[in-house]
Coordinates of C-alpha atoms in Angstrom, one line a residue:
M1 CA 36.2 0.4 -22.2
F2 CA 34.1 -2.8 -21.8
R3 CA 36.8 -4.4 -19.7
D4 CA 37.0 -1.4 -17.4
A5 CA 33.2 -1.2 -17.1
V6 CA 32.9 -4.9 -16.2
S7 CA 35.6 -4.5 -13.6
W8 CA 33.8 -1.5 -12.2
L9 CA 30.6 -3.5 -11.9
Y10 CA 32.4 -6.4 -10.2
Y11 CA 34.0 -4.2 -7.6
C12 CA 31.3 -1.6 -6.9
G13 CA 29.8 -1.9 -3.5
R14 CA 26.3 -1.5 -4.8
L15 CA 24.7 -0.5 -8.1
Q16 CA 21.9 2.0 -8.4
L17 CA 19.7 2.1 -11.5
G18 CA 16.9 4.5 -11.2
A19 CA 14.9 3.6 -8.1
C20 CA 16.6 0.2 -7.7
T21 CA 19.7 -0.5 -5.7
Y22 CA 21.5 -3.8 -6.4
P23 CA 23.9 -5.3 -3.8
Q24 CA 27.4 -6.4 -4.8
G25 CA 26.5 -10.1 -4.5
Y26 CA 23.6 -9.7 -6.9
V27 CA 25.7 -7.7 -9.4
R28 CA 28.4 -10.4 -9.3
D29 CA 25.9 -13.2 -9.8
T30 CA 24.4 -11.3 -12.7
L31 CA 27.8 -10.8 -14.3
R32 CA 28.0 -14.6 -14.7
R33 CA 25.5 -14.3 -17.5
L34 CA 27.8 -11.9 -19.4
N35 CA 28.6 -13.2 -22.9
A36 CA 29.4 -11.9 -26.4
D37 CA 25.7 -11.4 -27.3
V38 CA 25.2 -9.2 -24.3
L39 CA 28.3 -7.1 -25.2
D40 CA 27.1 -6.8 -28.8
E41 CA 23.7 -5.6 -27.7
A42 CA 25.2 -3.2 -25.2
L43 CA 27.5 -1.8 -27.9
Y44 CA 24.4 -1.3 -30.1
R45 CA 22.6 0.5 -27.3
L46 CA 25.6 2.7 -26.6
R47 CA 26.0 3.7 -30.3
R48 CA 22.2 4.4 -30.6
N49 CA 22.3 6.9 -27.7
E50 CA 23.5 10.1 -29.3
N51 CA 21.4 12.6 -27.4
E52 CA 22.6 12.2 -23.9
A53 CA 25.6 14.2 -22.7
L54 CA 27.6 11.9 -20.5
S55 CA 29.6 13.0 -17.5
N56 CA 31.0 9.6 -16.6
T57 CA 31.2 7.3 -19.6
L58 CA 32.7 4.4 -17.5
V59 CA 29.7 4.2 -15.1
Y60 CA 27.2 4.8 -17.9
T61 CA 28.8 1.9 -20.0
A62 CA 28.7 -0.3 -16.9
K63 CA 25.1 0.4 -16.3
V64 CA 24.2 -0.3 -19.9
I65 CA 26.0 -3.7 -19.7
F66 CA 24.3 -4.6 -16.5
S67 CA 20.8 -3.6 -17.7
T68 CA 21.4 -5.5 -20.9
I69 CA 22.2 -8.7 -19.0
V70 CA 19.1 -8.3 -16.9
E71 CA 16.8 -7.5 -19.9
M72 CA 18.2 -10.3 -22.0
G73 CA 17.7 -12.8 -19.2
S74 CA 14.1 -11.5 -18.7
E75 CA 13.4 -12.0 -22.4
A76 CA 14.6 -15.6 -22.2
L77 CA 12.4 -16.3 -19.2
L78 CA 9.3 -14.8 -21.0
D79 CA 10.0 -16.6 -24.3
P80 CA 7.1 -19.1 -24.7
V81 CA 8.9 -21.2 -27.3
L82 CA 12.0 -21.5 -25.2
N83 CA 10.0 -22.3 -22.1
Q84 CA 8.1 -25.0 -23.9
V85 CA 11.4 -26.6 -25.1
K86 CA 12.8 -26.5 -21.6
R87 CA 9.6 -28.2 -20.2
R88 CA 9.9 -30.9 -22.8
L89 CA 13.6 -31.5 -22.0
A90 CA 12.9 -31.6 -18.3
T91 CA 10.4 -34.5 -18.6

């Protein structure tokens, strides 16, 4: 299912999550950050969601993967320890 979901993300013309619409180029650039940690977290989130009846599991899985990539990237940007280490390495 993950392989199909990632393929769907790669080839979709645009991705809509709530009020946001992401163009294909942005989605493809975001997919470059896909790794095993992202997939593990996405699987955890999918398993945790037992309440929602899904009409299209492929698209739902794709959106969970994409949002996980974005959220994990945001956490890294906001991590003060990681940012401090990066600043020290840059100088």
